[in-house]
Coordinates of C-alpha atoms in Angstrom, one line a residue:
Chain A
M1 CA 31.6 -56.9 187.7
M2 CA 31.0 -53.4 188.5
E3 CA 30.8 -51.9 192.0
L4 CA 29.9 -48.3 193.0
C5 CA 30.8 -47.1 196.5
I6 CA 29.2 -43.8 197.5
L7 CA 31.7 -41.8 199.7
G8 CA 29.4 -38.9 199.9
C9 CA 26.4 -37.7 198.1
H10 CA 25.0 -34.5 199.9
S11 CA 25.0 -31.1 198.6
A12 CA 27.2 -28.4 199.8
T13 CA 26.1 -27.4 203.3
P14 CA 27.7 -29.9 205.6
K15 CA 26.1 -31.7 208.6
A16 CA 28.2 -33.7 210.8
S17 CA 27.1 -37.0 209.4
L18 CA 26.9 -36.1 205.8
N19 CA 29.6 -36.0 203.1
P20 CA 29.9 -34.0 199.9
T21 CA 29.9 -35.8 196.6
S22 CA 32.6 -38.3 195.8
Q23 CA 32.3 -42.0 194.8
V24 CA 34.4 -44.8 193.6
L25 CA 33.6 -46.9 190.6
E26 CA 35.3 -50.2 190.2
V27 CA 35.0 -51.9 186.7
N28 CA 36.7 -55.3 186.4
G29 CA 39.4 -54.4 188.8
E30 CA 40.0 -50.8 187.6
V31 CA 39.2 -48.1 190.1
F32 CA 38.0 -44.7 189.2
L33 CA 37.4 -41.8 191.7
I34 CA 34.6 -39.4 190.7
D35 CA 34.5 -36.0 192.3
C36 CA 36.4 -35.3 195.6
G37 CA 34.6 -33.1 198.1
E38 CA 36.1 -32.3 201.3
G39 CA 36.9 -35.2 203.6
T40 CA 37.2 -37.8 200.7
Q41 CA 40.6 -39.1 201.8
V42 CA 39.1 -40.0 205.1
Q43 CA 36.0 -41.4 203.6
L44 CA 38.4 -43.7 201.3
R45 CA 40.1 -45.0 204.5
R46 CA 36.7 -45.6 206.0
N47 CA 35.6 -47.7 203.1
R48 CA 38.9 -49.5 202.8
I49 CA 39.7 -48.5 199.4
R50 CA 43.5 -48.5 199.0
F51 CA 44.9 -45.3 197.7
S52 CA 47.3 -46.9 195.4
R53 CA 44.5 -48.4 193.4
I54 CA 43.3 -44.9 192.2
K55 CA 45.0 -44.0 188.9
H56 CA 42.2 -41.7 187.5
I57 CA 40.3 -39.0 189.2
F58 CA 37.3 -37.3 187.5
I59 CA 36.0 -34.0 188.6
S60 CA 32.7 -32.8 187.3
H61 CA 33.0 -29.2 188.0
L62 CA 34.9 -26.7 190.3
H63 CA 32.3 -26.1 193.0
G64 CA 33.8 -26.8 196.4
D65 CA 31.6 -29.7 197.4
H66 CA 32.9 -31.6 194.4
C67 CA 36.6 -30.6 194.6
F68 CA 37.8 -29.3 197.8
G69 CA 39.0 -32.6 199.1
L70 CA 41.4 -33.0 196.1
I71 CA 44.3 -31.1 197.2
G72 CA 44.4 -33.0 200.6
L73 CA 44.3 -36.4 198.7
I74 CA 47.0 -35.4 196.3
S75 CA 49.2 -34.2 199.3
T76 CA 48.5 -37.4 201.3
F77 CA 49.5 -39.5 198.3
G78 CA 52.8 -37.7 198.3
L79 CA 53.4 -38.1 202.0
L80 CA 52.8 -41.8 201.4
N81 CA 55.6 -41.7 198.8
R82 CA 53.3 -42.7 195.9
Q83 CA 55.1 -43.5 192.9
P84 CA 52.6 -44.2 190.0
N85 CA 51.2 -41.2 187.9
L86 CA 47.9 -39.9 188.8
N87 CA 45.6 -38.7 186.0
I88 CA 43.2 -35.9 186.8
Y89 CA 40.3 -35.1 184.3
G90 CA 38.4 -31.9 185.1
P91 CA 37.4 -28.5 183.8
K92 CA 40.0 -26.1 182.4
G93 CA 41.6 -24.2 185.4
I94 CA 42.0 -27.4 187.6
E95 CA 45.6 -27.7 186.9
N96 CA 46.2 -24.2 188.0
F97 CA 43.9 -24.6 190.9
I98 CA 46.0 -27.5 192.3
K99 CA 49.4 -26.4 191.2
H100 CA 48.8 -23.0 193.0
Q101 CA 48.1 -24.7 196.2
L102 CA 51.0 -27.1 195.9
A103 CA 53.3 -24.1 195.3
L104 CA 51.9 -22.0 198.3
T105 CA 52.1 -25.0 200.7
K106 CA 55.5 -25.8 199.3
T107 CA 54.4 -29.4 198.6
H108 CA 56.7 -31.5 196.5
L109 CA 55.1 -34.7 195.2
S110 CA 56.8 -38.0 194.8
Y111 CA 54.8 -38.8 191.8
Q112 CA 53.6 -37.2 188.6
L113 CA 50.3 -35.5 188.3
I114 CA 48.9 -35.7 184.8
F115 CA 46.0 -33.2 184.1
H116 CA 43.5 -33.6 181.4
E117 CA 41.7 -30.3 181.2
L118 CA 38.1 -30.3 179.7
E119 CA 36.4 -27.6 177.9
S120 CA 34.4 -29.0 175.1
E121 CA 30.6 -28.6 175.1
E122 CA 30.2 -31.8 173.2
P123 CA 30.7 -35.5 174.5
K124 CA 34.2 -36.5 174.3
K125 CA 36.1 -39.8 174.9
I126 CA 38.7 -38.8 177.5
L127 CA 40.0 -42.2 178.6
E128 CA 40.3 -45.7 177.2
T129 CA 41.9 -48.4 179.5
E130 CA 42.3 -52.0 178.8
K131 CA 38.8 -52.6 180.0
V132 CA 36.9 -49.4 180.1
C133 CA 36.0 -46.3 178.0
V134 CA 35.1 -43.0 179.6
E135 CA 33.5 -40.1 177.8
T136 CA 32.2 -36.8 179.3
I137 CA 28.5 -36.0 179.4
P138 CA 28.2 -32.2 179.0
L139 CA 25.9 -31.0 181.7
Q140 CA 24.2 -27.7 182.4
H141 CA 25.1 -25.9 185.7
R142 CA 26.1 -22.6 187.0
I143 CA 29.7 -23.2 185.9
Y144 CA 31.2 -25.6 183.3
T145 CA 30.2 -29.2 184.4
N146 CA 30.6 -32.6 182.9
G147 CA 29.1 -35.9 183.9
F148 CA 31.0 -39.1 182.9
L149 CA 29.9 -42.2 181.1
F150 CA 31.9 -45.3 181.9
K151 CA 31.6 -48.2 179.4
E152 CA 33.0 -51.5 179.9
K153 CA 34.7 -52.6 176.7
P154 CA 33.3 -55.7 175.0
G155 CA 35.4 -58.6 175.9
D156 CA 36.4 -61.6 173.8
R157 CA 34.0 -63.9 172.0
Q158 CA 33.1 -66.9 174.1
L159 CA 34.4 -70.3 173.0
L160 CA 32.0 -73.2 172.2
L161 CA 34.3 -75.7 173.8
D162 CA 32.3 -78.8 172.9
V163 CA 32.4 -77.8 169.2
L164 CA 36.0 -77.0 169.3
Q165 CA 36.8 -80.4 171.0
E166 CA 34.7 -82.2 168.5
L167 CA 36.5 -80.8 165.6
S168 CA 39.9 -81.4 167.4
I169 CA 41.0 -77.8 167.0
D170 CA 44.2 -77.2 168.9
K171 CA 44.2 -75.0 171.6
A172 CA 46.9 -72.9 170.2
Y173 CA 44.1 -71.4 167.9
Y174 CA 41.9 -70.3 170.9
K175 CA 43.6 -67.0 171.4
S176 CA 42.8 -66.0 167.7
I177 CA 39.3 -67.5 167.8
V178 CA 38.1 -65.5 170.7
K179 CA 39.1 -62.4 168.7
G180 CA 36.8 -63.5 165.8
K181 CA 39.2 -65.4 163.5
D182 CA 37.9 -68.3 161.3
V183 CA 39.8 -71.6 161.5
E184 CA 41.2 -73.7 158.6
L185 CA 41.2 -77.5 159.4
A186 CA 44.0 -79.9 158.2
S187 CA 41.4 -81.0 155.6
G188 CA 41.5 -77.4 154.1
E189 CA 38.0 -76.8 155.3
V190 CA 37.2 -73.2 156.8
I191 CA 35.0 -73.3 159.8
K192 CA 33.4 -69.8 160.3
N193 CA 34.0 -68.2 163.7
E194 CA 30.3 -67.9 164.4
E195 CA 30.2 -71.8 164.6
L196 CA 32.8 -71.8 167.1
T197 CA 31.9 -69.0 169.5
L198 CA 29.1 -66.9 170.9
P199 CA 29.3 -63.3 171.0
P200 CA 31.1 -61.4 173.8
K201 CA 29.3 -61.1 177.2
K202 CA 27.1 -58.1 177.6
T203 CA 28.9 -55.3 179.1
L204 CA 28.1 -52.8 181.9
S205 CA 27.8 -49.2 181.8
Y206 CA 27.4 -46.3 184.3
A207 CA 26.4 -42.7 183.9
F208 CA 27.3 -40.1 186.6
C209 CA 25.2 -36.9 186.0
S210 CA 25.9 -34.2 188.8
D211 CA 25.3 -31.4 189.2
T212 CA 22.8 -30.4 186.4
A213 CA 19.7 -28.6 185.6
F214 CA 17.0 -30.8 184.0
K215 CA 18.6 -31.5 180.7
P216 CA 16.6 -33.9 178.5
D217 CA 19.2 -33.7 175.7
I218 CA 21.6 -36.1 177.5
V219 CA 19.1 -38.9 177.1
E220 CA 20.4 -39.8 173.6
Q221 CA 23.9 -40.3 175.0
I222 CA 23.0 -42.3 178.0
Q223 CA 20.3 -44.5 176.4
G224 CA 20.1 -47.8 177.9
V225 CA 22.8 -47.5 180.3
D226 CA 22.7 -50.1 183.2
V227 CA 23.0 -47.6 186.0
L228 CA 22.5 -43.9 186.1
Y229 CA 23.4 -41.8 189.0
H230 CA 21.5 -38.4 188.6
E231 CA 21.4 -35.5 191.0
A232 CA 18.2 -34.6 192.8
T233 CA 19.0 -31.7 194.9
F234 CA 15.4 -30.7 195.4
L235 CA 11.9 -32.1 195.6
E236 CA 9.3 -31.0 193.1
Q237 CA 7.8 -28.5 195.7
H238 CA 11.0 -26.5 195.1
E239 CA 11.2 -26.8 191.4
D240 CA 11.6 -23.0 191.2
L241 CA 14.7 -23.2 193.3
A242 CA 15.9 -26.1 191.2
Y243 CA 15.5 -24.0 188.1
K244 CA 17.2 -20.9 189.8
T245 CA 20.2 -22.8 191.0
M246 CA 20.5 -25.1 188.0
H247 CA 19.9 -28.3 189.8
S248 CA 17.1 -31.0 189.4
T249 CA 14.3 -32.4 191.2
A250 CA 13.7 -36.0 192.1
R251 CA 11.0 -36.2 189.4
Q252 CA 13.0 -34.6 186.7
A253 CA 15.8 -37.3 187.5
G254 CA 13.1 -39.9 187.2
I255 CA 12.1 -38.5 183.7
I256 CA 15.6 -38.6 182.4
A257 CA 15.8 -42.3 183.6
Q258 CA 12.6 -43.2 182.1
K259 CA 13.2 -41.5 178.8
A260 CA 16.7 -43.1 178.6
K261 CA 15.5 -46.5 179.6
V262 CA 18.1 -47.1 182.1
G263 CA 18.4 -50.2 184.1
E264 CA 18.5 -48.5 187.4
L265 CA 18.4 -44.9 188.8
I266 CA 20.4 -43.9 191.8
L267 CA 19.6 -40.6 193.2
G268 CA 22.1 -38.3 195.1
H269 CA 23.1 -34.7 195.9
F270 CA 20.3 -34.1 198.3
S271 CA 19.8 -30.7 199.8
A272 CA 20.2 -30.6 203.5
R273 CA 16.8 -29.0 203.9
Y274 CA 15.0 -32.1 203.7
R275 CA 14.6 -34.6 206.6
D276 CA 13.8 -37.8 204.9
T277 CA 15.5 -38.8 201.7
E278 CA 12.8 -41.4 201.2
D279 CA 10.6 -38.6 199.9
F280 CA 13.2 -38.3 196.9
K281 CA 12.6 -42.0 196.0
K282 CA 9.0 -41.7 196.3
E283 CA 8.8 -38.8 194.0
S284 CA 11.1 -40.3 191.4
E285 CA 9.0 -43.5 191.3
T286 CA 6.0 -41.7 190.1
V287 CA 7.7 -41.7 186.7
F288 CA 10.3 -44.4 186.8
D289 CA 10.3 -47.9 188.5
S290 CA 13.7 -48.8 189.6
V291 CA 15.0 -46.1 191.9
K292 CA 17.6 -46.3 194.7
L293 CA 19.1 -43.8 197.1
A294 CA 22.6 -43.0 197.6
S295 CA 24.1 -42.6 201.0
S296 CA 27.5 -42.4 202.4
G297 CA 29.3 -45.8 202.6
K298 CA 26.5 -47.5 200.6
K299 CA 27.8 -50.1 197.9
F300 CA 25.9 -51.0 194.7
T301 CA 27.1 -54.2 192.9
Y302 CA 26.2 -55.2 189.4
H303 CA 26.8 -58.5 187.7
L304 CA 26.1 -59.8 184.3
A305 CA 24.8 -63.2 183.7
Chain B
M1 CA 36.8 -19.0 232.1
M2 CA 38.8 -20.6 229.2
E3 CA 37.9 -23.7 227.3
L4 CA 39.9 -25.4 224.6
C5 CA 38.2 -27.9 222.3
I6 CA 40.4 -30.2 220.1
L7 CA 39.0 -30.7 216.7
G8 CA 42.0 -32.5 215.5
C9 CA 45.6 -33.0 216.6
H10 CA 47.2 -35.5 214.3
S11 CA 50.0 -34.9 211.8
A12 CA 49.4 -35.0 208.2
T13 CA 48.9 -38.6 207.1
P14 CA 45.3 -39.4 207.8
K15 CA 43.5 -42.4 209.3
A16 CA 39.8 -42.8 209.3
S17 CA 39.5 -41.7 212.8
L18 CA 42.0 -39.0 213.2
N19 CA 41.8 -35.4 212.4
P20 CA 44.4 -33.0 211.4
T21 CA 45.1 -29.9 213.4
S22 CA 42.3 -27.6 214.5
Q23 CA 41.1 -26.3 217.7
V24 CA 38.8 -23.9 219.2
L25 CA 39.7 -21.6 222.1
E26 CA 37.0 -19.8 224.1
V27 CA 38.0 -17.1 226.4
N28 CA 35.2 -15.4 228.4
G29 CA 32.7 -16.1 225.5
E30 CA 35.0 -14.9 222.6
V31 CA 35.7 -17.9 220.3
F32 CA 38.9 -18.2 218.3
L33 CA 39.6 -20.9 215.8
I34 CA 43.3 -22.1 215.6
D35 CA 44.4 -23.9 212.6
C36 CA 42.0 -25.5 210.1
G37 CA 43.0 -28.9 208.6
E38 CA 40.8 -30.7 206.2
G39 CA 37.4 -31.7 207.7
T40 CA 37.3 -28.8 210.3
Q41 CA 33.9 -27.7 209.4
V42 CA 32.5 -31.2 210.1
Q43 CA 34.4 -31.3 213.3
L44 CA 32.9 -27.9 214.4
R45 CA 29.5 -29.3 213.6
R46 CA 30.2 -32.5 215.6
N47 CA 31.4 -30.6 218.7
R48 CA 28.3 -28.3 218.3
I49 CA 30.3 -25.0 218.0
R50 CA 28.2 -22.5 216.2
F51 CA 29.8 -21.1 213.0
S52 CA 28.5 -17.6 213.8
R53 CA 30.6 -17.4 216.9
I54 CA 33.9 -17.6 214.9
K55 CA 35.1 -14.2 214.0
H56 CA 38.9 -14.8 214.2
I57 CA 40.8 -17.7 212.5
F58 CA 44.6 -18.1 213.2
I59 CA 46.6 -20.2 210.8
S60 CA 50.0 -21.2 212.0
H61 CA 51.5 -22.1 208.6
L62 CA 50.6 -23.1 205.1
H63 CA 51.0 -26.8 205.4
G64 CA 48.0 -28.8 204.3
D65 CA 47.2 -30.5 207.5
H66 CA 46.9 -27.0 209.1
C67 CA 45.0 -25.2 206.4
F68 CA 43.3 -27.3 203.8
G69 CA 39.9 -27.1 205.6
L70 CA 39.8 -23.3 205.4
I71 CA 38.4 -22.8 201.8
G72 CA 35.7 -25.3 202.7
L73 CA 34.7 -23.4 206.0
I74 CA 34.8 -20.0 204.3
S75 CA 32.6 -21.4 201.5
T76 CA 30.1 -22.9 203.9
F77 CA 29.9 -19.7 205.8
G78 CA 28.9 -18.0 202.5
L79 CA 26.4 -20.6 201.7
L80 CA 24.9 -20.0 205.2
N81 CA 24.7 -16.3 204.3
R82 CA 26.9 -15.3 207.1
Q83 CA 26.9 -11.4 207.5
P84 CA 29.7 -10.6 210.1
N85 CA 33.2 -10.1 208.7
L86 CA 35.6 -12.9 209.3
N87 CA 39.2 -12.1 210.3
I88 CA 42.0 -14.5 209.1
Y89 CA 45.5 -14.3 210.5
G90 CA 48.2 -16.3 208.7
P91 CA 51.5 -16.4 206.8
K92 CA 51.9 -14.0 204.0
G93 CA 50.5 -15.6 200.8
I94 CA 47.3 -16.8 202.7
E95 CA 45.1 -14.2 201.1
N96 CA 46.1 -15.2 197.6
F97 CA 45.8 -18.8 198.6
I98 CA 42.1 -18.4 199.5
K99 CA 41.0 -15.7 196.9
H100 CA 42.5 -17.8 194.1
Q101 CA 40.4 -20.8 195.1
L102 CA 37.4 -18.5 195.5
A103 CA 37.8 -17.1 192.0
L104 CA 38.3 -20.4 190.3
T105 CA 35.3 -22.0 192.0
K106 CA 33.3 -18.7 191.4
T107 CA 32.3 -18.5 194.9
H108 CA 30.8 -15.2 195.9
L109 CA 30.8 -14.6 199.6
S110 CA 27.9 -12.9 201.6
Y111 CA 30.4 -11.4 204.0
Q112 CA 33.7 -9.8 204.1
L113 CA 36.9 -11.6 204.6
I114 CA 39.7 -9.5 206.3
F115 CA 43.1 -11.0 205.9
H116 CA 46.0 -10.2 208.4
E117 CA 49.0 -11.5 206.7
L118 CA 52.1 -12.2 208.9
E119 CA 55.8 -12.1 208.1
S120 CA 57.6 -10.8 211.0
E121 CA 60.1 -13.0 212.7
E122 CA 59.6 -11.3 216.0
P123 CA 56.6 -11.7 218.3
K124 CA 53.9 -9.2 217.4
K125 CA 50.6 -8.2 218.9
I126 CA 48.1 -9.0 216.1
L127 CA 44.6 -8.8 217.9
E128 CA 43.3 -7.0 220.8
T129 CA 39.7 -7.6 221.6
E130 CA 37.7 -6.3 224.6
K131 CA 38.8 -9.2 226.7
V132 CA 41.8 -10.8 224.9
C133 CA 45.1 -10.0 223.4
V134 CA 46.8 -12.2 221.0
E135 CA 50.4 -12.2 219.8
T136 CA 52.4 -14.4 217.5
I137 CA 55.1 -16.8 218.8
P138 CA 57.5 -17.2 215.9
L139 CA 58.4 -20.8 215.6
Q140 CA 61.0 -22.8 213.6
H141 CA 59.7 -25.0 210.9
R142 CA 60.1 -26.0 207.3
I143 CA 58.1 -23.1 206.2
Y144 CA 57.3 -19.8 208.0
T145 CA 55.2 -20.6 211.1
N146 CA 53.8 -18.8 214.1
G147 CA 52.5 -20.1 217.3
F148 CA 49.8 -17.9 219.0
L149 CA 49.7 -16.6 222.6
F150 CA 46.3 -15.7 224.0
K151 CA 46.3 -13.6 227.1
E152 CA 43.2 -12.5 228.9
K153 CA 43.3 -8.8 229.5
P154 CA 43.3 -7.9 233.3
G155 CA 39.7 -7.0 234.4
D156 CA 38.6 -4.3 236.8
R157 CA 39.9 -4.0 240.3
Q158 CA 37.5 -5.8 242.7
L159 CA 35.5 -3.7 245.0
L160 CA 35.7 -4.2 248.7
L161 CA 32.0 -3.7 249.2
D162 CA 32.1 -3.7 253.2
V163 CA 34.6 -0.9 253.1
L164 CA 32.6 1.2 250.5
Q165 CA 29.4 0.7 252.5
E166 CA 31.0 1.7 255.8
L167 CA 32.2 4.9 254.3
S168 CA 28.8 5.5 252.7
I169 CA 30.4 6.0 249.2
D170 CA 27.8 6.5 246.5
K171 CA 27.3 3.6 244.0
A172 CA 27.7 6.2 241.3
Y173 CA 31.5 6.2 242.1
Y174 CA 32.0 2.4 241.6
K175 CA 32.5 2.6 237.9
S176 CA 35.5 4.7 238.4
I177 CA 36.7 3.1 241.5
V178 CA 37.1 -0.3 239.6
K179 CA 39.3 1.4 237.2
G180 CA 41.6 2.5 240.0
K181 CA 40.5 5.9 240.9
D182 CA 40.6 7.5 244.5
V183 CA 37.7 8.7 246.1
E184 CA 37.2 12.2 247.8
L185 CA 34.6 12.2 250.6
A186 CA 32.3 15.0 251.4
S187 CA 34.7 15.8 254.3
G188 CA 37.4 16.4 251.8
E189 CA 39.3 13.3 252.9
V190 CA 40.9 11.4 250.0
I191 CA 40.6 7.5 250.3
K192 CA 43.2 5.7 248.3
N193 CA 41.9 3.3 245.8
E194 CA 44.0 0.4 247.4
E195 CA 41.9 0.8 250.5
L196 CA 38.6 0.3 248.6
T197 CA 39.6 -2.5 246.1
L198 CA 41.6 -5.5 245.5
P199 CA 43.7 -6.1 242.5
P200 CA 41.9 -7.5 239.4
K201 CA 41.5 -11.2 239.4
K202 CA 44.4 -13.2 238.0
T203 CA 43.9 -13.8 234.2
L204 CA 44.4 -16.9 232.1
S205 CA 46.8 -17.3 229.2
Y206 CA 47.2 -20.2 226.4
A207 CA 50.1 -20.6 224.2
F208 CA 49.7 -22.7 221.0
C209 CA 52.9 -23.9 219.6
S210 CA 52.7 -26.1 216.4
D211 CA 54.6 -27.0 214.3
T212 CA 58.0 -26.4 215.4
A213 CA 61.5 -27.8 216.0
F214 CA 62.9 -27.7 219.4
K215 CA 63.2 -23.9 220.1
P216 CA 64.1 -23.0 223.6
D217 CA 64.2 -19.4 222.9
I218 CA 60.4 -19.2 222.9
V219 CA 60.5 -19.8 226.6
E220 CA 60.9 -16.2 227.6
Q221 CA 57.8 -15.2 225.8
I222 CA 55.5 -18.0 227.1
Q223 CA 57.0 -17.8 230.6
G224 CA 54.4 -18.8 233.3
V225 CA 51.5 -19.3 230.9
D226 CA 48.6 -21.4 232.3
V227 CA 48.4 -23.7 229.3
L228 CA 50.9 -24.6 226.7
Y229 CA 49.9 -26.7 223.7
H230 CA 53.2 -28.0 222.2
E231 CA 53.6 -30.3 219.3
A232 CA 55.2 -33.7 219.9
T233 CA 55.2 -35.3 216.5
F234 CA 57.8 -37.9 217.6
L235 CA 59.2 -39.8 220.6
E236 CA 62.9 -39.6 221.6
Q237 CA 63.7 -42.7 219.6
H238 CA 63.1 -40.6 216.5
E239 CA 64.8 -37.5 217.6
D240 CA 66.8 -37.6 214.3
L241 CA 63.6 -37.6 212.4
A242 CA 62.3 -34.8 214.5
Y243 CA 65.4 -32.7 213.8
K244 CA 65.3 -33.5 210.0
T245 CA 61.6 -32.6 209.7
M246 CA 61.7 -29.6 212.1
H247 CA 59.3 -31.1 214.6
S248 CA 59.7 -31.9 218.3
T249 CA 59.8 -35.0 220.6
A250 CA 57.5 -35.5 223.5
R251 CA 60.7 -35.0 225.8
Q252 CA 61.6 -31.8 224.0
A253 CA 58.1 -30.4 224.5
G254 CA 58.4 -31.3 228.3
I255 CA 61.6 -29.3 228.5
I256 CA 60.0 -26.3 227.0
A257 CA 57.1 -26.6 229.5
Q258 CA 59.5 -27.1 232.5
K259 CA 61.7 -24.1 231.5
A260 CA 58.7 -21.9 230.9
K261 CA 57.2 -23.0 234.2
V262 CA 53.7 -23.4 232.5
G263 CA 50.7 -24.5 234.5
E264 CA 49.9 -27.5 232.2
L265 CA 51.3 -29.0 229.0
I266 CA 48.9 -30.4 226.4
L267 CA 50.7 -32.5 223.7
G268 CA 49.4 -32.9 220.1
H269 CA 50.4 -33.3 216.6
F270 CA 51.3 -37.1 217.0
S271 CA 52.7 -39.0 214.1
A272 CA 50.5 -41.8 213.0
R273 CA 53.4 -44.2 213.2
Y274 CA 52.9 -44.7 216.9
R275 CA 50.1 -47.0 218.2
D276 CA 49.7 -45.7 221.7
T277 CA 49.8 -42.0 222.4
E278 CA 50.3 -42.7 226.2
D279 CA 53.9 -43.1 225.5
F280 CA 54.1 -39.5 224.6
K281 CA 52.8 -38.5 228.0
K282 CA 55.1 -40.9 229.7
E283 CA 58.1 -39.5 227.9
S284 CA 57.1 -36.0 228.6
E285 CA 56.6 -36.6 232.2
T286 CA 60.3 -37.6 232.7
V287 CA 61.0 -33.8 232.5
F288 CA 57.8 -32.1 233.4
D289 CA 54.9 -33.0 235.8
S290 CA 51.6 -31.8 234.5
V291 CA 51.1 -33.4 231.0
K292 CA 47.9 -34.2 229.2
L293 CA 47.2 -35.5 225.8
A294 CA 45.1 -33.9 223.1
S295 CA 42.5 -36.1 221.2
S296 CA 39.8 -35.3 218.8
G297 CA 36.7 -33.9 220.6
K298 CA 38.5 -33.6 224.0
K299 CA 37.8 -30.4 225.9
F300 CA 40.0 -28.7 228.6
T301 CA 38.5 -26.3 230.8
Y302 CA 40.1 -23.7 233.1
H303 CA 38.7 -21.5 235.8
L304 CA 40.5 -19.1 238.2
A305 CA 39.5 -18.8 241.8

């Protein structure tokens, strides 16, 4: 099961009701915070996401609308006497950025911050947990920026219980069978694992791509992901502005989705200049079928058969 | 006319519905922002306070719940292509605090930031505009902290129009008469200013005192102010915690108000541990009569006869 909760998805200029970029991805019970614009801690509260579940925070780039909420969140964790380590993945400079603020505000934390500074221009695996792999997706923006690709790790092979029972195979062997081992019967006969199991269930994947200019060379890396969140700051009528500010249009996001044959495209990072975000969906749908719009507080849930 | 708009008045630990300290004081059309916790820019929008009216920001101390919203506000002003200078008054270190973040996020502002760093332990006049004087109120907290005293400047003397007309004094003289000048009639007779005018209207004053331990020696400086905002983080039952964390109880705030003979006391900076802020009012009223409670979005308006 994978669930994405949008805490904020608007670009920099604030309105009373709009929040800058931040989102929570939950994959099989593991919780990841992606970007942390101002007000993220309040948005986490509003969406009832327990602070203690967050162990990894990924920051795409050091523009304010993606990181100005980080110091407040880190401080609050300290006030709440958090104990577990907190891992922060972000551009080189992020450690200094946070530590300088902690020092000046004389904030002493109850827990350990572990920074993982990024500076590679190539995709790089940055985290592997029990259930998930995370790698960077190098993007193209006015400053060094990464997207993040979350891939559920393949689980165990699926036992064919009726076959196992028919062969009277002891349950004690199941643990090794799900890992792919063959079984030797008392008779000496070896039963191939493929006869006892089905392959592991299909896994889910999520690619977060914000902020970025139109960058078709990410298509290879995100080929076939189940869900792609791609920024669409502008509509096509402002393609010149998108080019100048190194953002994308809704149509360009659609092209990436279509070329990468993703399962679903979620658009976000809308400029405040547009009244109706539905226009982003319409524009994107001219090139790709399955388009959804992000909005603060919206949840997207994905299951596999 | 003086109007105080509370943007936030809770102490550090956030809840979904509570905002950290920030408030806007308007005195005769001049707008001052006092403290700037995370989310202040959104609170300004919600309360329909135009960004362009803010020319002076006062930061009491560099704890996150009083200053983590400053970088976001400054950046947004830049995105909106602000032109007028912005003055920031706060503890020594605040310039570096902000400039370091601007540099790391590669933010270039369209306007000039002018920092006024404070380090004196004595009250000090830090701003004089056409209509208002502002001085620091040194407070006692875990880090260097100032309150701020806003005093409307005395206006012109008030013309006694019937007397002026009876004496056929030309209107050309009024401009000097309101400033206190005597008038020499054509006959050579000198009319004393006191016979032609009343003293200037009474002026309004506002003292902001947060965060601070119980500090009775501020009483002299704030004697007789019309409005005192004083922190009351704790109730008396947690006086030990107040002492330890260098905060005040509601009762202690009441004692300051009573000793200083202020017109009205507004309590704020409530700890999130208490359910009902009415308890702060009740406790404070055991020592002082006129007590009000701050809350996000609440406005207090003051007129003089």
